[in-house]
CSV table of N, CA and C in Angstrom, one decimal:
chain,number,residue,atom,x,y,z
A,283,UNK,N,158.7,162.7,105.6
A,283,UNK,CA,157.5,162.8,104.8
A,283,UNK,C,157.9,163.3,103.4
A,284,UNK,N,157.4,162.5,102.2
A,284,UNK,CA,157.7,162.9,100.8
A,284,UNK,C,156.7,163.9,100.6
A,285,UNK,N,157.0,164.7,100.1
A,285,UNK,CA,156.3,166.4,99.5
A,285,UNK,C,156.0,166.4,97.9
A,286,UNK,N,155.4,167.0,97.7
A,286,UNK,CA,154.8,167.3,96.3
A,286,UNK,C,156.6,167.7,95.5
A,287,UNK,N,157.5,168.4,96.0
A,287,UNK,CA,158.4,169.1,95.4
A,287,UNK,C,159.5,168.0,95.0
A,288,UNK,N,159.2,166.8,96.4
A,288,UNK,CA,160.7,165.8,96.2
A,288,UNK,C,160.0,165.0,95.3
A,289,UNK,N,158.5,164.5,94.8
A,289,UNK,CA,158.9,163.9,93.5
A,289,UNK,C,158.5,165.0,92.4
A,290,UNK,N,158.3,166.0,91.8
A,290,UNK,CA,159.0,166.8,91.2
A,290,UNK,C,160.2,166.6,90.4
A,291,UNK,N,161.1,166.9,91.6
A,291,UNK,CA,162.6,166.8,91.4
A,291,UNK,C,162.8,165.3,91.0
A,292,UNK,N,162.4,164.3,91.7
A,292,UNK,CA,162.4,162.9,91.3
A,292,UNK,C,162.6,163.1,89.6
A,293,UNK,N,161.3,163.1,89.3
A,293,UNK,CA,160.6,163.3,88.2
A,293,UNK,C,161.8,164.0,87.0
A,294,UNK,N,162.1,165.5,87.6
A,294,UNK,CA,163.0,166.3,86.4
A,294,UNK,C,164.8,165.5,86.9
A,295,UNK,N,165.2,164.9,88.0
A,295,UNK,CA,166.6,164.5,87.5
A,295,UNK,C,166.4,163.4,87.0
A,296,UNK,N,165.5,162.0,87.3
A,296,UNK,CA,165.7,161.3,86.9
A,296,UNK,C,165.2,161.3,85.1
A,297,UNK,N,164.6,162.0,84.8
A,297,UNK,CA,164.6,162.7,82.9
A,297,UNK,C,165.9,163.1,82.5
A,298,UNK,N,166.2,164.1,83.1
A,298,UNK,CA,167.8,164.8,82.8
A,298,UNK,C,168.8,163.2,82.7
A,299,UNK,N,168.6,162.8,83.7
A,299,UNK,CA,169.8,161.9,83.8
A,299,UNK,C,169.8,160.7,83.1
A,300,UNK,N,168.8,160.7,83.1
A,300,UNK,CA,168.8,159.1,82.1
A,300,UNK,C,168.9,159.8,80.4
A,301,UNK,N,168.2,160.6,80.2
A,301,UNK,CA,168.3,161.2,79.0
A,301,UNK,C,169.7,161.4,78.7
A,302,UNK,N,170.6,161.8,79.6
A,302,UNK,CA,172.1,162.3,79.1
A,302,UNK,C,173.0,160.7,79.2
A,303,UNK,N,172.8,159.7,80.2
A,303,UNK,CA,173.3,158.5,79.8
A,303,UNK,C,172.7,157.7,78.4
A,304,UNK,N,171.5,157.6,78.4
A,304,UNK,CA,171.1,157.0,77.4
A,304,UNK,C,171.7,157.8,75.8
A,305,UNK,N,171.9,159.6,76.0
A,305,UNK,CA,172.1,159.5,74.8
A,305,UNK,C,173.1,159.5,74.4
A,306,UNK,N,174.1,159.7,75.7
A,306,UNK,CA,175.9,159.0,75.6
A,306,UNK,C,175.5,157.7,75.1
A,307,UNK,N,175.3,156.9,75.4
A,307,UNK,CA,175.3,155.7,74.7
A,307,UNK,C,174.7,155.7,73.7
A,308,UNK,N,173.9,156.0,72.9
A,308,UNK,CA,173.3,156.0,71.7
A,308,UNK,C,174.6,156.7,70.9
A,309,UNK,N,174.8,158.1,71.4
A,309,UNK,CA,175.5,158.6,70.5
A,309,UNK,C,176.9,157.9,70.1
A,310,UNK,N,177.8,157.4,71.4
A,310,UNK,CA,178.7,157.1,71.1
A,310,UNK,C,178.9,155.9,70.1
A,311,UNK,N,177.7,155.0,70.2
A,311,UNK,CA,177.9,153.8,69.6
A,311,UNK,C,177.3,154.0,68.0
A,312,UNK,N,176.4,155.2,68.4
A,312,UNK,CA,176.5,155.1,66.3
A,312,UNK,C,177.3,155.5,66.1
A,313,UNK,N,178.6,156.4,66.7
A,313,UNK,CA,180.0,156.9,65.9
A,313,UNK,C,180.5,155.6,65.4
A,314,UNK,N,180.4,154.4,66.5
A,314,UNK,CA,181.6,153.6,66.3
A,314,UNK,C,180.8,153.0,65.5
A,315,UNK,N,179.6,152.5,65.2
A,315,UNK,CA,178.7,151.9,64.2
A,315,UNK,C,179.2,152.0,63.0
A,316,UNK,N,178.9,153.8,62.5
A,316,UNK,CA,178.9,154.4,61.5
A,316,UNK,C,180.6,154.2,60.8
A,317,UNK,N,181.6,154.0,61.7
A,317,UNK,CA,183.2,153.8,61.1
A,317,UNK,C,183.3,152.4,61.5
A,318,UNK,N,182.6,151.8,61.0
A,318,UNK,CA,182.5,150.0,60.6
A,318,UNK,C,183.4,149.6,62.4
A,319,UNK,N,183.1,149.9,62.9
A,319,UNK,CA,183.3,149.3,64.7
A,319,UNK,C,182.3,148.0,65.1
A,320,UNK,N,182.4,146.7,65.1
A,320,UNK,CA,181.2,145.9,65.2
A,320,UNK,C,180.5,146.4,66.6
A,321,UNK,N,181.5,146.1,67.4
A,321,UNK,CA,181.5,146.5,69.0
A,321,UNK,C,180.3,147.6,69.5
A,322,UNK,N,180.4,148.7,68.3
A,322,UNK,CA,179.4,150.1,68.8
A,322,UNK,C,177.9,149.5,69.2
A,323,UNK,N,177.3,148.1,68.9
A,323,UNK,CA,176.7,148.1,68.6
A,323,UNK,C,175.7,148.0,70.5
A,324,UNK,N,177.1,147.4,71.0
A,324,UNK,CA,176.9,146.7,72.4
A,324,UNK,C,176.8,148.2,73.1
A,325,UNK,N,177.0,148.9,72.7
A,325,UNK,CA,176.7,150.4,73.5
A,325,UNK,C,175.0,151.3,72.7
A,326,UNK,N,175.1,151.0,71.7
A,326,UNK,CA,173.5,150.9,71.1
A,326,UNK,C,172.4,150.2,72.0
A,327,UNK,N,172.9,149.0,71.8
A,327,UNK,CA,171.4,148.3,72.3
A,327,UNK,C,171.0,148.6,73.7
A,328,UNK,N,171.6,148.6,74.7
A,328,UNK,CA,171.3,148.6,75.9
A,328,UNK,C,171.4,150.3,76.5
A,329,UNK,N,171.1,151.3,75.1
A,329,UNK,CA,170.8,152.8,75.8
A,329,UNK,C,169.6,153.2,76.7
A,330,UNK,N,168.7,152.6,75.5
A,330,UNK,CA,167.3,152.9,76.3
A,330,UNK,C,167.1,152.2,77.8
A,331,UNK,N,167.4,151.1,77.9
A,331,UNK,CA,167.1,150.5,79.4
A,331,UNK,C,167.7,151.0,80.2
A,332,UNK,N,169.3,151.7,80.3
A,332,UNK,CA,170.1,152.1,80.9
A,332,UNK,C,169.2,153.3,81.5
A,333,UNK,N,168.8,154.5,80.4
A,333,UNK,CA,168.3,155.6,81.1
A,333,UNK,C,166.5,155.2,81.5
A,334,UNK,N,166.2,153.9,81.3
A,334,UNK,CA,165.2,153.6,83.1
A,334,UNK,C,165.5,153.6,83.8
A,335,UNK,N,167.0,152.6,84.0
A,335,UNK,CA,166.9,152.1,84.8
A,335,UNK,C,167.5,153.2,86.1
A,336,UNK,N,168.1,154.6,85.7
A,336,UNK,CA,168.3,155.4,86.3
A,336,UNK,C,167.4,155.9,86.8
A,337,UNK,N,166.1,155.9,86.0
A,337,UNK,CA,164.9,156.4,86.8
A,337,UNK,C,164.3,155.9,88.1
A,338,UNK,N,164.3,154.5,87.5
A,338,UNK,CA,164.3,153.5,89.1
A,338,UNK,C,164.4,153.2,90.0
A,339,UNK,N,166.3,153.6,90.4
A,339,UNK,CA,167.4,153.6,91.3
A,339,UNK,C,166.7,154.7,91.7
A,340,UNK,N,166.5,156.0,91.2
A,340,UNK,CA,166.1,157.4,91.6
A,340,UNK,C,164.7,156.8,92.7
A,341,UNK,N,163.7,155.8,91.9
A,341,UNK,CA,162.5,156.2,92.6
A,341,UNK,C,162.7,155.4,93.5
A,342,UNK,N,163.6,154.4,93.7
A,342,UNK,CA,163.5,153.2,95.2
A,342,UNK,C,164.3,154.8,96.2
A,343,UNK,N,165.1,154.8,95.7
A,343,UNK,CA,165.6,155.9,96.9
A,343,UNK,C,164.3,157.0,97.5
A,344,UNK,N,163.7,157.4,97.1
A,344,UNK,CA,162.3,158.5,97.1
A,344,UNK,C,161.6,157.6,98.0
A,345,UNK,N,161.2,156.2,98.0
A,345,UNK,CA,160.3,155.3,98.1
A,345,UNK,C,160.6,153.9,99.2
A,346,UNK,N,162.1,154.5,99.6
A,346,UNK,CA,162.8,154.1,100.8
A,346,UNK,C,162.7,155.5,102.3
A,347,UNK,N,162.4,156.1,101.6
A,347,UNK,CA,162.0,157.1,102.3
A,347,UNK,C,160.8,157.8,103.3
A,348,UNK,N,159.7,156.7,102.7
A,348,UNK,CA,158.3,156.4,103.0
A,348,UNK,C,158.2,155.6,104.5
């Protein structure tokens, strides 16, 4: 049985964790942006989807549980 607390926790790792991948990728790729790296760019674009899609994986696991 899913409880008020497991999505909670849902809720605060899957923020934590997407927020810390996504801003690894943001951050690293404006370094490489910023020192003329074409490449940084391919770690830019696909930050934000990356930290959903951890949210996601997080809520089928919660919702496989049901």
């Amino acid at each position: 049985m899913v409880t008020r607390s497991d999505i909670l926790w849902l809720g605060i790792s899957s923020g934590v964790t997407g927020g810390l991948v996504g801003g690894l990728m943001l951050g690293i790729g404006m370094d490489l942006a910023v020192h003329q790296q074409p490449w940084g760019f391919l770690l830019i674009i696909p930050g934000a989807p990356a930290s959903g899609l951890i949210g996601w994986l997080l809520s089928r696991r919660l919702a496989r549980q049901l």
